[in-house]
Short mmCIF file of C-alpha atoms in Angstrom, two decimals:
data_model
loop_
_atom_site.label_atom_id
_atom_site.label_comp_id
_atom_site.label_asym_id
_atom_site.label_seq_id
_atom_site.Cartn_x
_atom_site.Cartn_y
_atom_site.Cartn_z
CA UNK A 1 62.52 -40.66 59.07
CA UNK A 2 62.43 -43.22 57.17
CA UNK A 3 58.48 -43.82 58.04
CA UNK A 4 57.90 -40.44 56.91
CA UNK A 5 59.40 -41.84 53.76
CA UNK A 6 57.62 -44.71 53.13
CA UNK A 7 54.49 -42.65 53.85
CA UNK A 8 55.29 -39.73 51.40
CA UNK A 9 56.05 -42.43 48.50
CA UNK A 10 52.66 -43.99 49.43
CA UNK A 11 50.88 -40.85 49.29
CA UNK A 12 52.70 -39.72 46.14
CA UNK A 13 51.61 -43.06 44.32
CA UNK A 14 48.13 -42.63 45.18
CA UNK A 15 47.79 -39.17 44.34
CA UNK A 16 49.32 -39.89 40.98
CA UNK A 17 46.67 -42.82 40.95
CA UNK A 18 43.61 -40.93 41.37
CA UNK A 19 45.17 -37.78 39.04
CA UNK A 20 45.17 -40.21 36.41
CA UNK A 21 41.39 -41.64 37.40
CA UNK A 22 40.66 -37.87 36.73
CA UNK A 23 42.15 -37.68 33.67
CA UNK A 24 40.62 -40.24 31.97
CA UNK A 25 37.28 -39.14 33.52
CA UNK A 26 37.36 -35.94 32.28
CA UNK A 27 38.87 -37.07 28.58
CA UNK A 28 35.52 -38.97 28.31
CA UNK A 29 33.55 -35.96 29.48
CA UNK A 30 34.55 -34.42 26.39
CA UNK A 31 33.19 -37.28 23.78
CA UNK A 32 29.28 -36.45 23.57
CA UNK A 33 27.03 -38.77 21.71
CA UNK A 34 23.29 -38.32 21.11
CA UNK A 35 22.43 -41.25 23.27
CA UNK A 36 23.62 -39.73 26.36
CA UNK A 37 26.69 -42.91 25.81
CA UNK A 38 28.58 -43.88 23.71
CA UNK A 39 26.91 -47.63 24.19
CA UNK A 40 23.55 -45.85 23.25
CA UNK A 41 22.20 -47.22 26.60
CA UNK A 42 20.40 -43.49 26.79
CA UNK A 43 20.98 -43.81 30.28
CA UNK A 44 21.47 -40.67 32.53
CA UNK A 45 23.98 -41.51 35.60
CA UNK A 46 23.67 -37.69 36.41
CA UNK A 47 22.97 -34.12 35.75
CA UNK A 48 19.28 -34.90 35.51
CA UNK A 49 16.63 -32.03 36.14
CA UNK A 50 14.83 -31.59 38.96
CA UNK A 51 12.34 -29.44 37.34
CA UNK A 52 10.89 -29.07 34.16
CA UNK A 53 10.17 -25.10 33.79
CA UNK A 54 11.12 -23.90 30.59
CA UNK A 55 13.80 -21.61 30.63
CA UNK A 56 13.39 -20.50 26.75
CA UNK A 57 12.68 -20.90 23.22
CA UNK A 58 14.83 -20.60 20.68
CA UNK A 59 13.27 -19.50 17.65
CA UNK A 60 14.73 -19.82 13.88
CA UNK A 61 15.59 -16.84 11.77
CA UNK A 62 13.08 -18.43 8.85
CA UNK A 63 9.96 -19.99 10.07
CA UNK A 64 10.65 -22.92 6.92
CA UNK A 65 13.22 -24.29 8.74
CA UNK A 66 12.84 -27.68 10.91
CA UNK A 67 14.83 -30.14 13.50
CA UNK A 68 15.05 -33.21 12.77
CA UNK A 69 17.89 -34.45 15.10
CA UNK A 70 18.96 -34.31 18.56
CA UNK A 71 21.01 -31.12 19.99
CA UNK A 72 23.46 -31.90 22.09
CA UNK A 73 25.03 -30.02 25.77
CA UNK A 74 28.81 -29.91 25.85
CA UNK A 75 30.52 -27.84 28.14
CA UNK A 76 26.95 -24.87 28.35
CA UNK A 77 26.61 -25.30 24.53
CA UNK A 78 23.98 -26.27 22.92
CA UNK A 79 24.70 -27.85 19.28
CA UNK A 80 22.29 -28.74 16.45
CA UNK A 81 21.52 -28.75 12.43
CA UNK A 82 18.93 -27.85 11.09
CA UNK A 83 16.93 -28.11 7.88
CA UNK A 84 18.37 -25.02 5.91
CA UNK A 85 22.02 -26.51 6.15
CA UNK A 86 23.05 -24.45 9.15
CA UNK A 87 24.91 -25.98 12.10
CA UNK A 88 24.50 -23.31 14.73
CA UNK A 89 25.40 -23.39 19.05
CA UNK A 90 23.73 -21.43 21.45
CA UNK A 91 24.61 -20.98 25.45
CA UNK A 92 23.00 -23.01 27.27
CA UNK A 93 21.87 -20.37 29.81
CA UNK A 94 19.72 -18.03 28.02
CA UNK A 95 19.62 -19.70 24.50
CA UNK A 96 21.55 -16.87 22.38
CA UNK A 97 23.30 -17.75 19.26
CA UNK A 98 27.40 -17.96 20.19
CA UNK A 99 28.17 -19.35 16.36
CA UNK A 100 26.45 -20.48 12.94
CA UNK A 101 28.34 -22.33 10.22
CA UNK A 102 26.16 -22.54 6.57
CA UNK A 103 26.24 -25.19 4.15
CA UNK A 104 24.00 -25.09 0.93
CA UNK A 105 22.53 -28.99 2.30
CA UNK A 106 20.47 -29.92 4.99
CA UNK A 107 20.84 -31.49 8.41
CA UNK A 108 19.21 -35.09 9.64
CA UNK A 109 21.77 -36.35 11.66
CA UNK A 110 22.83 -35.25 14.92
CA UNK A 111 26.19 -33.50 15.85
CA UNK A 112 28.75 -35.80 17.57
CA UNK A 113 31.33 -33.52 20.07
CA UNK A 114 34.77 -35.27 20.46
CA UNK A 115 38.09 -33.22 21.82
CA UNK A 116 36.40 -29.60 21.56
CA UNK A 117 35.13 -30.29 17.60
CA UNK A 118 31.74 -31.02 16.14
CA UNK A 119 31.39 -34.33 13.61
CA UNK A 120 28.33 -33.65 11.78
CA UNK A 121 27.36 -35.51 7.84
CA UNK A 122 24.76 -34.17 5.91
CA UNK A 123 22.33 -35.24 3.04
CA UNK A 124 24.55 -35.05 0.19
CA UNK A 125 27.26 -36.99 1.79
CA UNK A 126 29.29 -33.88 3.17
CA UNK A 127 30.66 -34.91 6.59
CA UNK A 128 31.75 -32.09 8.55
CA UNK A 129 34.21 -31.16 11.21
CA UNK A 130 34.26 -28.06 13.03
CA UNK A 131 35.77 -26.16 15.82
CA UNK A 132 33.26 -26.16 18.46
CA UNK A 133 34.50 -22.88 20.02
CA UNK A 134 33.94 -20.97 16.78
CA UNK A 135 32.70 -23.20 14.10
CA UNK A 136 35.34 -22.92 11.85
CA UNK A 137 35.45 -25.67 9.33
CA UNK A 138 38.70 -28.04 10.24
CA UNK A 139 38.19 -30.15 7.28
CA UNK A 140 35.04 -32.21 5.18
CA UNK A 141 34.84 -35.76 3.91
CA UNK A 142 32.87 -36.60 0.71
CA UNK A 143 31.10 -39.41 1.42
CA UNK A 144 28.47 -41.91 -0.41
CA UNK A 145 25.23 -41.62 -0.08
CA UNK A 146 23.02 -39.70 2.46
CA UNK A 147 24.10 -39.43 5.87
CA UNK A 148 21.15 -39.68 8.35
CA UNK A 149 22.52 -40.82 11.53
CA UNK A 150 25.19 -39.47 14.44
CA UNK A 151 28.86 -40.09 14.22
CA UNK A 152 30.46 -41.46 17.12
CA UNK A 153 34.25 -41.83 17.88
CA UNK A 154 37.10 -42.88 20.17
CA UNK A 155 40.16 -42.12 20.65
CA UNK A 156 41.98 -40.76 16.98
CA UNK A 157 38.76 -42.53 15.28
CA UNK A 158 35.44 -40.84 13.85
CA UNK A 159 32.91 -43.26 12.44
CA UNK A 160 29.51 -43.45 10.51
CA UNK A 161 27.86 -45.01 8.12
CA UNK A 162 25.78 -43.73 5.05
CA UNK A 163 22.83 -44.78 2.94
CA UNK A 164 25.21 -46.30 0.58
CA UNK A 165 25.61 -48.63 3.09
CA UNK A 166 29.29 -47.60 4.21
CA UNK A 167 30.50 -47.22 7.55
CA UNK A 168 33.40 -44.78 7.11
CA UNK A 169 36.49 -44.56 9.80
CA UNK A 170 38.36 -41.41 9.64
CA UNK A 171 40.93 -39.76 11.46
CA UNK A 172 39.77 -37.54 14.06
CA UNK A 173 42.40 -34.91 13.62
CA UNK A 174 42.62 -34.78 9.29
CA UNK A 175 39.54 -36.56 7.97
CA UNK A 176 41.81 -39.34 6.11
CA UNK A 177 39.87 -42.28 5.20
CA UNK A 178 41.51 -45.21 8.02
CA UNK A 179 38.80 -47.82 6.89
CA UNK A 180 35.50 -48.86 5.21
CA UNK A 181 33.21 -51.74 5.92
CA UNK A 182 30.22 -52.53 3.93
CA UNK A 183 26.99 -53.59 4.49
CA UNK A 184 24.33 -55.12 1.83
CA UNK A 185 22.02 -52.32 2.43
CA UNK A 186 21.13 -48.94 3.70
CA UNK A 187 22.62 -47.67 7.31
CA UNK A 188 19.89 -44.91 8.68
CA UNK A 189 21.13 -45.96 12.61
CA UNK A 190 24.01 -44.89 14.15
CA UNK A 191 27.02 -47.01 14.94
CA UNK A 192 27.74 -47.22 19.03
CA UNK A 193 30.64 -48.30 20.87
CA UNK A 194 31.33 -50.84 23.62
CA UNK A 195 34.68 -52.67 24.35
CA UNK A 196 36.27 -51.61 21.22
CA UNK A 197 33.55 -52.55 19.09
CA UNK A 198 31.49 -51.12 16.90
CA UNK A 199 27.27 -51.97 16.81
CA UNK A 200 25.41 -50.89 13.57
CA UNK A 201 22.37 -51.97 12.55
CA UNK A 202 21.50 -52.33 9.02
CA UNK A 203 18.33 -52.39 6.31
CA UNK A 204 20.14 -55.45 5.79
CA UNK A 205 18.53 -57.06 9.03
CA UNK A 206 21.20 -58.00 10.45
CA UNK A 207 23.40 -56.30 13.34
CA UNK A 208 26.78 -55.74 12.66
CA UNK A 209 29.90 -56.10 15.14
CA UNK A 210 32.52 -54.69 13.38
CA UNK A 211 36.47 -54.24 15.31
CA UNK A 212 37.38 -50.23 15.91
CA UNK A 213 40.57 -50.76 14.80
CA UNK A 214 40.85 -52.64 11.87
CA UNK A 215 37.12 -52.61 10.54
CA UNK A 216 37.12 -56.18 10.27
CA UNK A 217 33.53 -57.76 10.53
CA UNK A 218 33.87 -60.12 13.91
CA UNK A 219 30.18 -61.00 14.25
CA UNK A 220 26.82 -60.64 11.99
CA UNK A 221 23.85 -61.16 14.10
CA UNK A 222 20.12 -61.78 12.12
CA UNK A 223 17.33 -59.75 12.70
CA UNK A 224 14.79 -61.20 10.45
CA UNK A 225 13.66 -57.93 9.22
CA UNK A 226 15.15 -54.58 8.47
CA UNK A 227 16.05 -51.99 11.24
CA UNK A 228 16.91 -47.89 10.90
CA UNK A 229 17.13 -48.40 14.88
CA UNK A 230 20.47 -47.72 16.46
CA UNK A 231 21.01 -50.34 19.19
CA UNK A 232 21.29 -49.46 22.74
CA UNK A 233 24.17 -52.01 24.36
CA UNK A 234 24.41 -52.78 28.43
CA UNK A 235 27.00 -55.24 29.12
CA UNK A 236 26.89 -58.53 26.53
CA UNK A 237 23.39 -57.01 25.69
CA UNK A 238 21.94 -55.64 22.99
CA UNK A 239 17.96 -53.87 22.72
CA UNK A 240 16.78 -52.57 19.25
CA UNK A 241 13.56 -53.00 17.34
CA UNK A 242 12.78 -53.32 13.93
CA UNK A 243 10.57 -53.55 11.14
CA UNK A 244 8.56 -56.95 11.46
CA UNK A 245 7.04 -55.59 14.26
CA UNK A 246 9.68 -56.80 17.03
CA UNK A 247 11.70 -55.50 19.78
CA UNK A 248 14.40 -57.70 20.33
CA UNK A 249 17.08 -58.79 23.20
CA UNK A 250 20.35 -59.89 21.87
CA UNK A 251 23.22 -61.65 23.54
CA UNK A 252 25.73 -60.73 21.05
CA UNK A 253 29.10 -62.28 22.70
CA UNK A 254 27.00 -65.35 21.86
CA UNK A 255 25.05 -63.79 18.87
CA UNK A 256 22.23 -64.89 19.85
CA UNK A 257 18.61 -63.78 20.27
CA UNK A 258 17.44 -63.90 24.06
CA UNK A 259 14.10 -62.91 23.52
CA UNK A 260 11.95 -61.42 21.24
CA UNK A 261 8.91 -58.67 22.24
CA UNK A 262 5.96 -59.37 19.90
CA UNK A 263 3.83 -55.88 18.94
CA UNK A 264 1.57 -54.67 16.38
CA UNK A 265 3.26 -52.07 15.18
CA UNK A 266 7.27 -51.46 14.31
CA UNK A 267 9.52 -49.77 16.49
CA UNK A 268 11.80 -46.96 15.03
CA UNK A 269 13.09 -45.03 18.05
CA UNK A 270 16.24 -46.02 19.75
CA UNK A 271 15.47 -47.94 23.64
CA UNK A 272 16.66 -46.74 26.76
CA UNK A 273 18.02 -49.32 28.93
CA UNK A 274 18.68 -48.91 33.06
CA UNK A 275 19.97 -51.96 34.09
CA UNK A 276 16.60 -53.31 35.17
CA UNK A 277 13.96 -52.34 32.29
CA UNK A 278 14.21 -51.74 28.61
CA UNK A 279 11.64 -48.58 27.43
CA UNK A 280 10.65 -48.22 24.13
CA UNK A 281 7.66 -46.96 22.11
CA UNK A 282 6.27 -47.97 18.75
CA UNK A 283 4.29 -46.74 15.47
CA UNK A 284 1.47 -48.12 17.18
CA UNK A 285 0.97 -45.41 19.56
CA UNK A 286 2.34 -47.28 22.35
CA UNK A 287 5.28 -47.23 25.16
CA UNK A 288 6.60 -49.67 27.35
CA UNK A 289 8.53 -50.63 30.10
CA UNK A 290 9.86 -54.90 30.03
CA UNK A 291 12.43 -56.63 31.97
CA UNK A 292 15.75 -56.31 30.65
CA UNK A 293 16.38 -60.34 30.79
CA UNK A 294 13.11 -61.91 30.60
CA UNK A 295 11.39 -59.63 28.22
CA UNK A 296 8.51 -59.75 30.28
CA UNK A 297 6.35 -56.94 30.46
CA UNK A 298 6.19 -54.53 33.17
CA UNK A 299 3.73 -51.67 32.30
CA UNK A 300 2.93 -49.83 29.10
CA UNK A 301 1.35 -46.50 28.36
CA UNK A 302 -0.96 -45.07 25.32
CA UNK A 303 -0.82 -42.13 23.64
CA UNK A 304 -2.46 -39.93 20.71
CA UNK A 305 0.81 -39.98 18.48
CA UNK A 306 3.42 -42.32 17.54
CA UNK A 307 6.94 -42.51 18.97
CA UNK A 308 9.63 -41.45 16.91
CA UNK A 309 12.15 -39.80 18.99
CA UNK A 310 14.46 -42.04 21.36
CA UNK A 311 13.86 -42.56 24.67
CA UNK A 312 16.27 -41.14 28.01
CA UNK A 313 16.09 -42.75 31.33
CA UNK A 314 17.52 -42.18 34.47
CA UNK A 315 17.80 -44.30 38.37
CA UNK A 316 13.77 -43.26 38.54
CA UNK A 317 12.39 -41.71 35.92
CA UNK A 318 11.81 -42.33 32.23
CA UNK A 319 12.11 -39.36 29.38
CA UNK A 320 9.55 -40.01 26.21
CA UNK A 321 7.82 -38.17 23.40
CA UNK A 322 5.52 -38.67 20.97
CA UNK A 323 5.61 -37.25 17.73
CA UNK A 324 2.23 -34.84 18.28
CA UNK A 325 5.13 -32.95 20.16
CA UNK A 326 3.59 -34.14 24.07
CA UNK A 327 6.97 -34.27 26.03
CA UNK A 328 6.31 -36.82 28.91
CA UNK A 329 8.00 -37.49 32.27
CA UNK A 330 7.16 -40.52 34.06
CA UNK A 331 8.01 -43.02 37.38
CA UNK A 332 9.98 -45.81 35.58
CA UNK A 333 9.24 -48.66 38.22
CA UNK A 334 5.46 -48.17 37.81
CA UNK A 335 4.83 -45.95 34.14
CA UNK A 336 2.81 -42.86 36.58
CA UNK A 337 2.85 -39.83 34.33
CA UNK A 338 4.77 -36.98 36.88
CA UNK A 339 4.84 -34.37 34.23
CA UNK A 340 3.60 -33.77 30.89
CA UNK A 341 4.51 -30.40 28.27
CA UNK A 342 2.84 -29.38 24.99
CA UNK A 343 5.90 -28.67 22.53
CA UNK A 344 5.91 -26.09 19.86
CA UNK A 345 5.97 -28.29 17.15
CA UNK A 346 6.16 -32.07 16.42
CA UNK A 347 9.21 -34.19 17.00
CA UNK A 348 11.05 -36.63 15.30
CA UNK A 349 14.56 -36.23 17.04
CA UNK A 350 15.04 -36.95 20.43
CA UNK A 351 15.69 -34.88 23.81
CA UNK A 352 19.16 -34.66 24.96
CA UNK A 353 19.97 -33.97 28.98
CA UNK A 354 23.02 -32.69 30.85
CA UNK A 355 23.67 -29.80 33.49
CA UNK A 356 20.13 -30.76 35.11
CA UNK A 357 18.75 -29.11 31.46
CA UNK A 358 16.79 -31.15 28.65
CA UNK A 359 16.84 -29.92 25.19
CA UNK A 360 15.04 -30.64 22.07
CA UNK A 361 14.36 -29.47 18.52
CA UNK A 362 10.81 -29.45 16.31
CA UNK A 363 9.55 -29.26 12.71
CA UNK A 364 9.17 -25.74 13.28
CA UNK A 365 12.55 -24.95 14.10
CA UNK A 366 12.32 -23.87 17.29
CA UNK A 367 14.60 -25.46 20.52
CA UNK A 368 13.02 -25.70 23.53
CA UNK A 369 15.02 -25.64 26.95
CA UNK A 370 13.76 -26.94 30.48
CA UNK A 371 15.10 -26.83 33.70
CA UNK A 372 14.56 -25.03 37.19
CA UNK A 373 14.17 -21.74 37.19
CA UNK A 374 15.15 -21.64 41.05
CA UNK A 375 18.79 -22.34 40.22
#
């Protein structure tokens, strides 16, 4: 009997143990950033497709408008703004519209999905919250300045930063202003999150490391030339390139620069990182795969167009495209092109993947969907 007792406490204890490993698992299923993490690593653990059919096309209701962000998958959703000031979500099976909320602006950044509501900011300042279900407006914030990149969020806290050169804290759940920090020039990148700390990098050239919650600047790491990049962080790591015509490896526990990737050209688009390699493309028409410590090079590709969009990796394969609108897949160990699709339009956003499904938006306003059509 009293066996039996000690056994049913131990089982009890480790139920409760992995209940609450579920919990948390599937509280952080619900926070979707643009970068695939919150980090901005890009990196795809799972759900990756195993074909690249397209599945369909959805078209916008005035051939004027244009995507210039990244949709987003939450829960068979698709979520995105477009040109025209409309945030609008379609399923994710067939690509029909489920809701459409208006504004009188227009849309460059990309929705942020935290606790079933969309965080979206828009040119004039306007930073939105809305029920994701319906898209019913929960409240706005009236910010300064343009706002041109993702939120991103933890917990009760919602932050980005503006071309005033704010980044704003709110409340998740009212929109209250919780904190400001300032920065000596524009923010076009989008502020990620590791260990309780926020990385944004500035115009100012210089990458910030600002505390979640108290906004207090902990570190300021120099560039050496001005960045709209948002960083992609793995561990003490950070990969972003800028302006001067750099990609760079930072230690930033340290703050330190590990090594820097001389190129021709600048690089605009947001890295992928996969433990192993860093990929990244630049204005100069070229992509490449280095080592994520040495900085060495590994192999690089060409192509007719520059790279704008960010790049999405998984365990094998690499996600890239340039911004003629040529949607690439290729082997990330050796840079072999496995699949390559003509888009309906150019793109300056950047694909988003979940449910085996990759999304992505063009300058003609249309969303394109792949997948497998056997499933």
């Amino acid at each position: 009997m009293r066996t039996n007792l000690i056994f049913l406490i131990v089982f009890l204890i480790n139920a409760s143990f992995c209940f609450s490993q579920e919990t948390q698992l599937d509280q952080e299923s619900l926070k979707v950033f643009f970068r695939q993490t919150s980090t901005g690593s890009g990196f795809i653990s799972n759900g990756f497709p195993v074909d690249w059919d397209l599945l369909w096309n959805h078209q916008p209701e005035n051939p004027e408008f244009w995507i210039e962000n990244t949709p987003i998958i939450v829960n068979s959703v698709v979520y995105v703004g477009n040109s025209h000031g409309i945030v609008f979500a379609l399923n994710l099976s067939d690509g029909t519209p489920v809701w459409s909320y208006n504004t009188d602006s227009m849309f460059q950044a990309s929705p942020f999905y935290l606790d079933q509501t969309i965080f979206i900011g828009d040119v004039d300042g306007v930073f939105y919250a809305l029920n994701a279900e319906n898209g019913d407006l929960k409240w706005q914030f009236v910010a300064e300045g343009l706002i041109k990149g993702s939120a991103n969020g933890l917990r009760e806290k919602i932050v980005f930063g503006s071309e005033s050169g704010i980044l704003y804290c709110l409340n998740r759940q009212t929109g209250e202003l919780i904190w400001k920090y300032q920065c000596q020039d524009q923010i076009q990148s989008s502020p990620v999150i590791a260990q309780n700390k926020i990385f944004l990098a500035g115009c100012d050239a210089h990458l910030h490391i600002v505390d979640l919650e108290s906004g207090v600047l902990e570190q300021k790491i120099a560039l050496d030339a001005p960045t709209g990049s948002t960083p992609a962080i793995w561990g003490d790591w950070a990969f972003l390139g800028t302006e001067g015509n750099e990609f760079l490896a930072l230690d930033w526990k340290k703050g330190e620069v590990v090594w820097r990737f001389p190129l021709k050209h600048s690089v605009r688009a947001p890295a992928a990182v996969d433990g192993q390699r860093v990929f990244f493309g630049s204005q100069g028409r070229q992509f490449f795969a280095v080592d994520m410590k040495t900085g060495q090079e590994i192999w690089q590709n060409k192509s007719k167009s520059r790279f704008e969009a960010a790049v999405l990796c998984s365990e094998n394969q690499v996600v890239l495209i340039s911004q003629n609108g040529i949607l690439e897949i290729c082997d990330s160990k050796t840079g072999e092109s496995l699949v390559q699709i003509e888009l309906e339009g150019r793109v300056n956003g950047a694909p988003f993947i979940a449910q085996h499904k990759l999304v992505v938006g063009t300058d003609l306003g249309v969303v394109h969907c792949f997948g497998s059509l056997k499933n």
